[in-house]
PDB file of C-alpha atoms in Angstrom:
ATOM      1  CA  UNK A   1     -45.108  45.507 -34.113  1.00 47.00           C
ATOM      2  CA  UNK A   2     -43.034  42.868 -32.066  1.00 50.00           C
ATOM      3  CA  UNK A   3     -40.907  40.402 -33.621  1.00 54.00           C
ATOM      4  CA  UNK A   4     -41.083  36.659 -33.217  1.00 52.00           C
ATOM      5  CA  UNK A   5     -38.126  35.423 -30.968  1.00 52.00           C
ATOM      6  CA  UNK A   6     -35.373  34.177 -32.924  1.00 51.00           C
ATOM      7  CA  UNK A   7     -35.236  30.162 -32.923  1.00 51.00           C
ATOM      8  CA  UNK A   8     -32.183  28.525 -31.439  1.00 49.00           C
ATOM      9  CA  UNK A   9     -30.129  27.457 -34.293  1.00 49.00           C
ATOM     10  CA  UNK A  10     -27.584  25.838 -31.958  1.00 48.00           C
ATOM     11  CA  UNK A  11     -30.159  23.451 -30.322  1.00 49.00           C
ATOM     12  CA  UNK A  12     -31.744  22.768 -33.886  1.00 53.00           C
ATOM     13  CA  UNK A  13     -28.452  21.842 -35.512  1.00 50.00           C
ATOM     14  CA  UNK A  14     -27.964  18.288 -36.179  1.00 52.00           C
ATOM     15  CA  UNK A  15     -25.601  16.527 -34.073  1.00 50.00           C
ATOM     16  CA  UNK A  16     -22.471  15.373 -35.846  1.00 56.00           C
ATOM     17  CA  UNK A  17     -21.354  11.912 -35.048  1.00 56.00           C
ATOM     18  CA  UNK A  18     -17.792  11.155 -35.875  1.00 55.00           C
ATOM     19  CA  UNK A  19     -17.133   7.811 -37.074  1.00 64.00           C
ATOM     20  CA  UNK A  20     -13.989   5.991 -35.667  1.00 68.00           C
ATOM     21  CA  UNK A  21     -12.122   5.109 -38.822  1.00 67.00           C
ATOM     22  CA  UNK A  22      -9.394   2.082 -39.314  1.00 72.00           C
ATOM     23  CA  UNK A  23      -6.614   4.156 -37.894  1.00 73.00           C
ATOM     24  CA  UNK A  24      -8.017   4.539 -34.523  1.00 73.00           C
ATOM     25  CA  UNK A  25      -8.780   0.894 -34.136  1.00 80.00           C
ATOM     26  CA  UNK A  26      -5.664   0.017 -35.511  1.00 81.00           C
ATOM     27  CA  UNK A  27      -4.109   2.614 -32.897  1.00 81.00           C
ATOM     28  CA  UNK A  28      -5.881   0.930 -30.119  1.00 83.00           C
ATOM     29  CA  UNK A  29      -4.854  -2.610 -31.019  1.00 85.00           C
ATOM     30  CA  UNK A  30      -1.202  -1.468 -31.234  1.00 88.00           C
ATOM     31  CA  UNK A  31      -1.516   0.226 -27.717  1.00 87.00           C
ATOM     32  CA  UNK A  32      -2.924  -2.853 -25.978  1.00 87.00           C
ATOM     33  CA  UNK A  33      -0.519  -5.052 -27.713  1.00 89.00           C
ATOM     34  CA  UNK A  34       2.362  -2.903 -26.428  1.00 90.00           C
ATOM     35  CA  UNK A  35       0.667  -2.643 -23.044  1.00 87.00           C
ATOM     36  CA  UNK A  36       0.238  -6.601 -23.108  1.00 87.00           C
ATOM     37  CA  UNK A  37       4.117  -7.008 -24.022  1.00 88.00           C
ATOM     38  CA  UNK A  38       5.131  -4.856 -20.928  1.00 88.00           C
ATOM     39  CA  UNK A  39       2.944  -6.911 -18.644  1.00 86.00           C
ATOM     40  CA  UNK A  40       4.396 -10.180 -19.356  1.00 86.00           C
ATOM     41  CA  UNK A  41       7.557  -9.524 -17.706  1.00 87.00           C
ATOM     42  CA  UNK A  42       5.926  -7.860 -14.782  1.00 84.00           C
ATOM     43  CA  UNK A  43       3.309 -10.896 -14.034  1.00 86.00           C
ATOM     44  CA  UNK A  44       5.533 -13.852 -15.324  1.00 87.00           C
ATOM     45  CA  UNK A  45       7.514 -14.077 -11.779  1.00 86.00           C
ATOM     46  CA  UNK A  46       4.082 -13.940  -9.705  1.00 86.00           C
ATOM     47  CA  UNK A  47       2.807 -16.577 -11.858  1.00 88.00           C
ATOM     48  CA  UNK A  48       6.131 -18.824 -11.638  1.00 86.00           C
ATOM     49  CA  UNK A  49       5.901 -18.378  -7.928  1.00 87.00           C
ATOM     50  CA  UNK A  50       2.424 -19.985  -7.849  1.00 88.00           C
ATOM     51  CA  UNK A  51       2.968 -22.653 -10.303  1.00 87.00           C
ATOM     52  CA  UNK A  52       6.501 -23.740  -9.031  1.00 84.00           C
ATOM     53  CA  UNK A  53       4.896 -24.152  -5.632  1.00 85.00           C
ATOM     54  CA  UNK A  54       2.879 -26.912  -6.948  1.00 85.00           C
ATOM     55  CA  UNK A  55       5.277 -28.546  -9.175  1.00 84.00           C
ATOM     56  CA  UNK A  56       7.228 -31.723  -8.551  1.00 81.00           C
ATOM     57  CA  UNK A  57      10.845 -31.157  -7.494  1.00 75.00           C
ATOM     58  CA  UNK A  58      12.159 -32.989 -10.533  1.00 77.00           C
ATOM     59  CA  UNK A  59       9.935 -30.575 -12.939  1.00 78.00           C
ATOM     60  CA  UNK A  60      11.403 -27.419 -11.514  1.00 76.00           C
ATOM     61  CA  UNK A  61      15.160 -28.613 -12.207  1.00 74.00           C
ATOM     62  CA  UNK A  62      14.475 -29.290 -15.659  1.00 74.00           C
ATOM     63  CA  UNK A  63      16.037 -27.440 -18.739  1.00 74.00           C
ATOM     64  CA  UNK A  64      14.350 -25.540 -20.418  1.00 74.00           C
ATOM     65  CA  UNK A  65      12.117 -24.731 -17.497  1.00 72.00           C
ATOM     66  CA  UNK A  66       8.476 -25.953 -17.581  1.00 78.00           C
ATOM     67  CA  UNK A  67       5.605 -23.482 -17.780  1.00 80.00           C
ATOM     68  CA  UNK A  68       2.932 -25.826 -16.984  1.00 80.00           C
ATOM     69  CA  UNK A  69       3.005 -28.410 -14.322  1.00 78.00           C
ATOM     70  CA  UNK A  70       2.108 -32.139 -15.424  1.00 78.00           C
ATOM     71  CA  UNK A  71       0.283 -32.759 -11.994  1.00 76.00           C
ATOM     72  CA  UNK A  72      -0.452 -30.606  -8.939  1.00 79.00           C
ATOM     73  CA  UNK A  73       0.984 -31.682  -5.779  1.00 80.00           C
ATOM     74  CA  UNK A  74       1.393 -30.026  -2.227  1.00 81.00           C
ATOM     75  CA  UNK A  75       4.479 -31.753  -1.112  1.00 81.00           C
ATOM     76  CA  UNK A  76       6.520 -28.366  -1.348  1.00 83.00           C
ATOM     77  CA  UNK A  77       3.687 -26.571   0.585  1.00 84.00           C
ATOM     78  CA  UNK A  78       3.996 -29.085   3.368  1.00 86.00           C
ATOM     79  CA  UNK A  79       7.649 -29.368   3.220  1.00 83.00           C
ATOM     80  CA  UNK A  80       7.972 -25.444   3.741  1.00 83.00           C
ATOM     81  CA  UNK A  81       5.385 -25.639   6.820  1.00 85.00           C
ATOM     82  CA  UNK A  82       7.664 -28.716   8.227  1.00 83.00           C
ATOM     83  CA  UNK A  83      10.970 -26.970   7.588  1.00 82.00           C
ATOM     84  CA  UNK A  84      10.185 -23.631   9.436  1.00 85.00           C
ATOM     85  CA  UNK A  85       7.381 -22.614  11.445  1.00 88.00           C
ATOM     86  CA  UNK A  86       5.692 -20.528   8.852  1.00 87.00           C
ATOM     87  CA  UNK A  87       2.173 -20.425  10.235  1.00 89.00           C
ATOM     88  CA  UNK A  88       3.502 -18.686  13.742  1.00 91.00           C
ATOM     89  CA  UNK A  89       5.700 -16.510  11.502  1.00 92.00           C
ATOM     90  CA  UNK A  90       2.766 -15.772   9.252  1.00 91.00           C
ATOM     91  CA  UNK A  91       0.670 -14.467  12.251  1.00 92.00           C
ATOM     92  CA  UNK A  92       3.458 -12.479  13.638  1.00 94.00           C
ATOM     93  CA  UNK A  93       3.689 -10.672  10.285  1.00 94.00           C
ATOM     94  CA  UNK A  94      -0.026 -10.218  10.565  1.00 93.00           C
ATOM     95  CA  UNK A  95      -0.171  -8.778  13.853  1.00 94.00           C
ATOM     96  CA  UNK A  96       3.038  -6.584  13.229  1.00 95.00           C
ATOM     97  CA  UNK A  97       1.418  -5.142   9.805  1.00 95.00           C
ATOM     98  CA  UNK A  98      -1.979  -4.572  11.287  1.00 94.00           C
ATOM     99  CA  UNK A  99      -0.777  -2.717  14.357  1.00 96.00           C
ATOM    100  CA  UNK A 100       1.503  -0.502  12.296  1.00 96.00           C
ATOM    101  CA  UNK A 101      -1.081   0.128   9.617  1.00 95.00           C
ATOM    102  CA  UNK A 102      -3.967   0.988  12.011  1.00 95.00           C
ATOM    103  CA  UNK A 103      -1.619   3.477  14.327  1.00 95.00           C
ATOM    104  CA  UNK A 104       0.058   5.206  11.245  1.00 95.00           C
ATOM    105  CA  UNK A 105      -3.571   5.910  10.050  1.00 94.00           C
ATOM    106  CA  UNK A 106      -4.500   7.436  13.467  1.00 94.00           C
ATOM    107  CA  UNK A 107      -1.664   9.524  13.692  1.00 94.00           C
ATOM    108  CA  UNK A 108      -1.394  10.430  10.119  1.00 94.00           C
ATOM    109  CA  UNK A 109      -5.105  11.554  10.334  1.00 94.00           C
ATOM    110  CA  UNK A 110      -4.679  13.528  13.433  1.00 94.00           C
ATOM    111  CA  UNK A 111      -1.456  15.173  12.356  1.00 93.00           C
ATOM    112  CA  UNK A 112      -2.974  16.045   8.881  1.00 93.00           C
ATOM    113  CA  UNK A 113      -5.978  17.399  10.735  1.00 92.00           C
ATOM    114  CA  UNK A 114      -3.890  19.756  12.729  1.00 91.00           C
ATOM    115  CA  UNK A 115      -1.912  20.996   9.849  1.00 92.00           C
ATOM    116  CA  UNK A 116      -4.893  21.788   7.814  1.00 90.00           C
ATOM    117  CA  UNK A 117      -7.617  23.122  10.220  1.00 89.00           C
ATOM    118  CA  UNK A 118      -5.788  24.223  13.367  1.00 87.00           C
ATOM    119  CA  UNK A 119      -4.398  27.487  13.292  1.00 82.00           C
ATOM    120  CA  UNK A 120      -1.019  27.831  15.506  1.00 83.00           C
ATOM    121  CA  UNK A 121       2.235  29.789  14.749  1.00 86.00           C
ATOM    122  CA  UNK A 122       4.769  28.568  12.757  1.00 87.00           C
ATOM    123  CA  UNK A 123       2.677  25.629  11.259  1.00 85.00           C
ATOM    124  CA  UNK A 124       4.413  25.827   7.859  1.00 87.00           C
ATOM    125  CA  UNK A 125       7.915  25.719   9.463  1.00 91.00           C
ATOM    126  CA  UNK A 126       6.605  22.686  11.504  1.00 90.00           C
ATOM    127  CA  UNK A 127       5.277  20.915   8.506  1.00 90.00           C
ATOM    128  CA  UNK A 128       8.455  21.532   6.801  1.00 91.00           C
ATOM    129  CA  UNK A 129      10.385  19.952   9.843  1.00 90.00           C
ATOM    130  CA  UNK A 130       7.831  17.068   9.620  1.00 86.00           C
ATOM    131  CA  UNK A 131       8.422  16.275   6.109  1.00 88.00           C
ATOM    132  CA  UNK A 132      12.521  16.530   6.319  1.00 90.00           C
ATOM    133  CA  UNK A 133      12.216  13.317   8.311  1.00 88.00           C
ATOM    134  CA  UNK A 134      11.296  11.448   5.087  1.00 87.00           C
ATOM    135  CA  UNK A 135      14.830  12.449   4.180  1.00 89.00           C
ATOM    136  CA  UNK A 136      16.626  10.362   6.823  1.00 87.00           C
ATOM    137  CA  UNK A 137      16.895   6.711   5.864  1.00 87.00           C
ATOM    138  CA  UNK A 138      15.356   4.363   8.039  1.00 84.00           C
ATOM    139  CA  UNK A 139      18.434   2.236   8.261  1.00 85.00           C
ATOM    140  CA  UNK A 140      20.224   5.163  10.071  1.00 88.00           C
ATOM    141  CA  UNK A 141      17.671   4.645  12.917  1.00 90.00           C
ATOM    142  CA  UNK A 142      17.806   0.803  13.408  1.00 91.00           C
ATOM    143  CA  UNK A 143      20.884   1.147  15.614  1.00 91.00           C
ATOM    144  CA  UNK A 144      19.535   3.819  18.246  1.00 92.00           C
ATOM    145  CA  UNK A 145      16.155   2.165  18.162  1.00 93.00           C
ATOM    146  CA  UNK A 146      17.744  -0.949  18.895  1.00 93.00           C
ATOM    147  CA  UNK A 147      19.630   0.168  21.595  1.00 93.00           C
ATOM    148  CA  UNK A 148      16.771   2.022  23.196  1.00 94.00           C
ATOM    149  CA  UNK A 149      14.225  -0.577  23.194  1.00 93.00           C
ATOM    150  CA  UNK A 150      16.759  -3.431  24.242  1.00 92.00           C
ATOM    151  CA  UNK A 151      17.463  -1.275  27.300  1.00 93.00           C
ATOM    152  CA  UNK A 152      13.782  -0.933  27.906  1.00 92.00           C
ATOM    153  CA  UNK A 153      13.337  -4.761  27.988  1.00 90.00           C
ATOM    154  CA  UNK A 154      11.205  -4.547  24.576  1.00 91.00           C
ATOM    155  CA  UNK A 155      13.381  -6.425  22.486  1.00 87.00           C
ATOM    156  CA  UNK A 156      12.098  -9.760  21.017  1.00 89.00           C
ATOM    157  CA  UNK A 157       8.545  -8.540  21.669  1.00 92.00           C
ATOM    158  CA  UNK A 158       5.651  -7.443  19.696  1.00 94.00           C
ATOM    159  CA  UNK A 159       6.112  -3.974  21.233  1.00 93.00           C
ATOM    160  CA  UNK A 160       9.770  -3.966  19.819  1.00 93.00           C
ATOM    161  CA  UNK A 161       8.308  -4.822  16.256  1.00 94.00           C
ATOM    162  CA  UNK A 162       5.758  -2.062  16.173  1.00 95.00           C
ATOM    163  CA  UNK A 163       6.961   0.991  18.167  1.00 93.00           C
ATOM    164  CA  UNK A 164       9.522   2.634  15.723  1.00 93.00           C
ATOM    165  CA  UNK A 165       6.907   2.633  13.260  1.00 93.00           C
ATOM    166  CA  UNK A 166       3.769   3.988  14.748  1.00 92.00           C
ATOM    167  CA  UNK A 167       3.888   7.524  13.068  1.00 90.00           C
ATOM    168  CA  UNK A 168       5.391   8.443   9.472  1.00 89.00           C
ATOM    169  CA  UNK A 169       5.465  11.644   7.653  1.00 90.00           C
ATOM    170  CA  UNK A 170       4.507  10.258   4.142  1.00 90.00           C
ATOM    171  CA  UNK A 171       0.673   9.112   5.396  1.00 91.00           C
ATOM    172  CA  UNK A 172       0.584  12.818   6.936  1.00 92.00           C
ATOM    173  CA  UNK A 173       1.531  14.258   3.525  1.00 91.00           C
ATOM    174  CA  UNK A 174      -0.745  12.636   1.870  1.00 90.00           C
ATOM    175  CA  UNK A 175      -3.864  13.046   4.251  1.00 92.00           C
ATOM    176  CA  UNK A 176      -3.091  16.768   4.420  1.00 91.00           C
ATOM    177  CA  UNK A 177      -3.318  17.314   0.634  1.00 89.00           C
ATOM    178  CA  UNK A 178      -6.683  15.320   0.918  1.00 89.00           C
ATOM    179  CA  UNK A 179      -8.119  17.397   3.762  1.00 91.00           C
ATOM    180  CA  UNK A 180      -7.229  20.647   2.036  1.00 89.00           C
ATOM    181  CA  UNK A 181      -9.820  20.180  -0.534  1.00 87.00           C
ATOM    182  CA  UNK A 182     -12.378  20.338   2.172  1.00 86.00           C
ATOM    183  CA  UNK A 183     -13.901  23.801   2.351  1.00 85.00           C
ATOM    184  CA  UNK A 184     -12.828  25.721   5.352  1.00 82.00           C
ATOM    185  CA  UNK A 185     -16.226  27.336   5.582  1.00 83.00           C
ATOM    186  CA  UNK A 186     -17.980  24.111   6.327  1.00 84.00           C
ATOM    187  CA  UNK A 187     -15.394  23.424   8.879  1.00 85.00           C
ATOM    188  CA  UNK A 188     -16.233  26.910  10.472  1.00 84.00           C
ATOM    189  CA  UNK A 189     -19.944  26.333  10.325  1.00 86.00           C
ATOM    190  CA  UNK A 190     -19.482  23.011  12.066  1.00 85.00           C
ATOM    191  CA  UNK A 191     -17.284  24.635  14.943  1.00 85.00           C
ATOM    192  CA  UNK A 192     -20.162  27.146  15.119  1.00 85.00           C
ATOM    193  CA  UNK A 193     -22.817  24.437  15.695  1.00 82.00           C
ATOM    194  CA  UNK A 194     -20.718  22.841  18.464  1.00 83.00           C
ATOM    195  CA  UNK A 195     -19.031  20.105  16.932  1.00 85.00           C
ATOM    196  CA  UNK A 196     -15.802  18.936  18.625  1.00 86.00           C
ATOM    197  CA  UNK A 197     -12.497  18.408  16.413  1.00 87.00           C
ATOM    198  CA  UNK A 198     -12.717  14.732  17.200  1.00 87.00           C
ATOM    199  CA  UNK A 199     -16.247  14.451  16.007  1.00 89.00           C
ATOM    200  CA  UNK A 200     -15.804  16.384  12.994  1.00 88.00           C
ATOM    201  CA  UNK A 201     -12.860  14.460  12.041  1.00 88.00           C
ATOM    202  CA  UNK A 202     -14.455  10.980  12.603  1.00 89.00           C
ATOM    203  CA  UNK A 203     -17.964  11.841  11.320  1.00 88.00           C
ATOM    204  CA  UNK A 204     -17.210  14.141   8.418  1.00 88.00           C
ATOM    205  CA  UNK A 205     -13.506  14.090   7.366  1.00 90.00           C
ATOM    206  CA  UNK A 206     -13.053  10.430   7.374  1.00 89.00           C
ATOM    207  CA  UNK A 207     -16.170   9.180   5.368  1.00 88.00           C
ATOM    208  CA  UNK A 208     -15.301  11.677   2.710  1.00 87.00           C
ATOM    209  CA  UNK A 209     -11.509  10.574   2.560  1.00 88.00           C
ATOM    210  CA  UNK A 210     -11.700   7.137   2.271  1.00 87.00           C
ATOM    211  CA  UNK A 211      -9.981   6.746  -0.933  1.00 86.00           C
ATOM    212  CA  UNK A 212      -6.853   8.659   0.593  1.00 88.00           C
ATOM    213  CA  UNK A 213      -7.115   6.578   3.948  1.00 91.00           C
ATOM    214  CA  UNK A 214      -7.360   3.453   1.868  1.00 88.00           C
ATOM    215  CA  UNK A 215      -4.335   4.220  -0.242  1.00 87.00           C
ATOM    216  CA  UNK A 216      -2.169   5.132   3.000  1.00 90.00           C
ATOM    217  CA  UNK A 217      -3.281   1.961   4.750  1.00 91.00           C
ATOM    218  CA  UNK A 218      -2.509   0.018   1.798  1.00 89.00           C
ATOM    219  CA  UNK A 219       0.816   1.324   1.428  1.00 89.00           C
ATOM    220  CA  UNK A 220       1.631   1.165   5.172  1.00 93.00           C
ATOM    221  CA  UNK A 221       0.658  -2.455   5.084  1.00 93.00           C
ATOM    222  CA  UNK A 222       2.529  -3.476   2.268  1.00 90.00           C
ATOM    223  CA  UNK A 223       5.570  -1.707   3.399  1.00 92.00           C
ATOM    224  CA  UNK A 224       5.154  -3.364   6.822  1.00 93.00           C
ATOM    225  CA  UNK A 225       4.580  -6.883   5.614  1.00 93.00           C
ATOM    226  CA  UNK A 226       7.545  -6.883   3.311  1.00 91.00           C
ATOM    227  CA  UNK A 227       9.855  -5.391   6.216  1.00 92.00           C
ATOM    228  CA  UNK A 228      13.175  -7.793   6.742  1.00 92.00           C
ATOM    229  CA  UNK A 229      15.946  -5.985   8.333  1.00 92.00           C
ATOM    230  CA  UNK A 230      14.193  -4.638  11.514  1.00 94.00           C
ATOM    231  CA  UNK A 231      12.612  -7.833  12.567  1.00 94.00           C
ATOM    232  CA  UNK A 232      15.723  -9.520  11.995  1.00 92.00           C
ATOM    233  CA  UNK A 233      17.841  -7.625  14.453  1.00 93.00           C
ATOM    234  CA  UNK A 234      14.974  -6.899  17.153  1.00 93.00           C
ATOM    235  CA  UNK A 235      13.962 -10.605  17.360  1.00 92.00           C
ATOM    236  CA  UNK A 236      15.930 -13.402  18.780  1.00 89.00           C
ATOM    237  CA  UNK A 237      13.694 -16.411  19.071  1.00 89.00           C
ATOM    238  CA  UNK A 238      11.793 -18.282  16.450  1.00 87.00           C
ATOM    239  CA  UNK A 239       8.385 -17.442  18.014  1.00 89.00           C
ATOM    240  CA  UNK A 240       8.668 -13.733  17.319  1.00 92.00           C
ATOM    241  CA  UNK A 241      10.279 -13.827  13.906  1.00 91.00           C
ATOM    242  CA  UNK A 242       8.261 -12.578  11.018  1.00 92.00           C
ATOM    243  CA  UNK A 243       7.563 -14.363   7.465  1.00 91.00           C
ATOM    244  CA  UNK A 244      10.352 -12.764   5.582  1.00 90.00           C
ATOM    245  CA  UNK A 245      12.819 -14.085   8.012  1.00 90.00           C
ATOM    246  CA  UNK A 246      11.401 -17.593   7.463  1.00 87.00           C
ATOM    247  CA  UNK A 247      11.715 -17.218   3.772  1.00 86.00           C
ATOM    248  CA  UNK A 248      15.062 -16.462   3.975  1.00 84.00           C
ATOM    249  CA  UNK A 249      15.661 -19.498   6.401  1.00 81.00           C
ATOM    250  CA  UNK A 250      14.145 -21.645   3.591  1.00 79.00           C
ATOM    251  CA  UNK A 251      16.802 -20.937   1.223  1.00 73.00           C
ATOM    252  CA  UNK A 252      18.962 -23.672   2.965  1.00 62.00           C
ATOM    253  CA  UNK A 253      16.990 -26.175   1.093  1.00 50.00           C
ATOM    254  CA  UNK A 254      16.786 -24.352  -1.906  1.00 49.00           C
ATOM    255  CA  UNK A 255      19.693 -26.246  -3.820  1.00 49.00           C
ATOM    256  CA  UNK A 256      17.864 -29.444  -2.980  1.00 55.00           C
ATOM    257  CA  UNK A 257      14.141 -28.383  -3.425  1.00 69.00           C
ATOM    258  CA  UNK A 258      13.677 -24.949  -4.794  1.00 79.00           C
ATOM    259  CA  UNK A 259      10.100 -25.828  -4.286  1.00 80.00           C
ATOM    260  CA  UNK A 260      10.284 -25.025  -0.708  1.00 84.00           C
ATOM    261  CA  UNK A 261      11.170 -21.293  -1.493  1.00 84.00           C
ATOM    262  CA  UNK A 262       8.728 -20.987  -4.333  1.00 86.00           C
ATOM    263  CA  UNK A 263       5.928 -22.286  -1.802  1.00 86.00           C
ATOM    264  CA  UNK A 264       6.867 -19.886   1.223  1.00 86.00           C
ATOM    265  CA  UNK A 265       6.838 -17.031  -1.439  1.00 86.00           C
ATOM    266  CA  UNK A 266       3.556 -17.919  -2.825  1.00 88.00           C
ATOM    267  CA  UNK A 267       2.110 -18.015   0.828  1.00 86.00           C
ATOM    268  CA  UNK A 268       3.788 -14.584   1.480  1.00 87.00           C
ATOM    269  CA  UNK A 269       2.454 -12.792  -1.548  1.00 88.00           C
ATOM    270  CA  UNK A 270      -1.233 -13.782  -1.089  1.00 86.00           C
ATOM    271  CA  UNK A 271      -2.152 -10.794   1.176  1.00 86.00           C
ATOM    272  CA  UNK A 272      -0.221  -8.120  -0.792  1.00 84.00           C
ATOM    273  CA  UNK A 273      -1.399  -9.559  -4.064  1.00 84.00           C
ATOM    274  CA  UNK A 274      -5.081  -9.598  -2.917  1.00 83.00           C
ATOM    275  CA  UNK A 275      -4.716  -5.839  -1.561  1.00 81.00           C
ATOM    276  CA  UNK A 276      -3.232  -4.492  -4.782  1.00 78.00           C
ATOM    277  CA  UNK A 277      -5.925  -6.355  -7.011  1.00 77.00           C
ATOM    278  CA  UNK A 278      -9.000  -5.273  -4.761  1.00 76.00           C
ATOM    279  CA  UNK A 279      -7.825  -1.608  -3.749  1.00 68.00           C
ATOM    280  CA  UNK A 280      -6.118  -0.469  -6.851  1.00 68.00           C
ATOM    281  CA  UNK A 281      -8.636   2.107  -7.849  1.00 67.00           C
ATOM    282  CA  UNK A 282      -8.198   3.407  -4.126  1.00 63.00           C
ATOM    283  CA  UNK A 283      -4.506   3.835  -4.662  1.00 64.00           C
ATOM    284  CA  UNK A 284      -4.785   5.829  -7.685  1.00 62.00           C
ATOM    285  CA  UNK A 285      -7.647   8.138  -6.493  1.00 59.00           C
ATOM    286  CA  UNK A 286      -5.723   8.425  -3.062  1.00 54.00           C
ATOM    287  CA  UNK A 287      -2.310   9.209  -4.333  1.00 55.00           C
ATOM    288  CA  UNK A 288      -3.509  11.889  -6.816  1.00 56.00           C
ATOM    289  CA  UNK A 289      -5.917  13.596  -4.249  1.00 53.00           C
ATOM    290  CA  UNK A 290      -4.795  17.375  -4.189  1.00 49.00           C
ATOM    291  CA  UNK A 291      -2.824  17.339  -7.290  1.00 49.00           C
ATOM    292  CA  UNK A 292      -5.788  19.199  -9.252  1.00 49.00           C
ATOM    293  CA  UNK A 293      -7.503  22.371  -7.708  1.00 47.00           C
TER     294      UNK A 293
END
């Protein structure tokens, strides 16, 4: 006589639904209130930059300061554009940041691929030496780079602006951590099928690591866009200077019209602010790549 199969009591057990009590919602309200309070001092300078750029000069000098303009005017923006060639400087910053970002993405991806998938002797030692360059302040390399580039006739040129920054160890480190998550067995299978290194990198690794690549690209672009000291010492003519140098030039008229400086700062912060707002999820996913096995 065979026994009837036992019933799956776990499957038939009723699902308990936990109701969120008043304490849960009170905690959520308190948490969001604290986050909003911490957010105010972070966003207020950005808000005042844009508001001050369209205020009347007399409104900026009032006490207490006005938080809302009584009217919108573009006099400060036009005055900033007339005071210094901001359009030309804006284009120089775009070219410099764009070239540095593209080249650092290429060199970082190639170097990270070599450290992960190519087997060579002393790779760990080479990678440690590679990372040790992060401990050298960039300011310590400015004088040797300046002397070298000026001797080569590359001072006051786009080549002089971008050449010292075409490779950087930080991007290589982030991409290496991301590439290490890819199964080595699939790489070996692709190699057996006859796929070359560059084709494997471009058709397989790059599409699968877009968050990490985007995070590195955004970090490099923002860092290059805000660069001030190197463009200041390598450029001599106004036609080759970048936007950050132009903003410093606007400080001459700050006492008479602080709206000029706020207008220039508003124009400067637009690209970086757009990158952060549109790509913040890629920053988080890219910077945490390889943190969890």
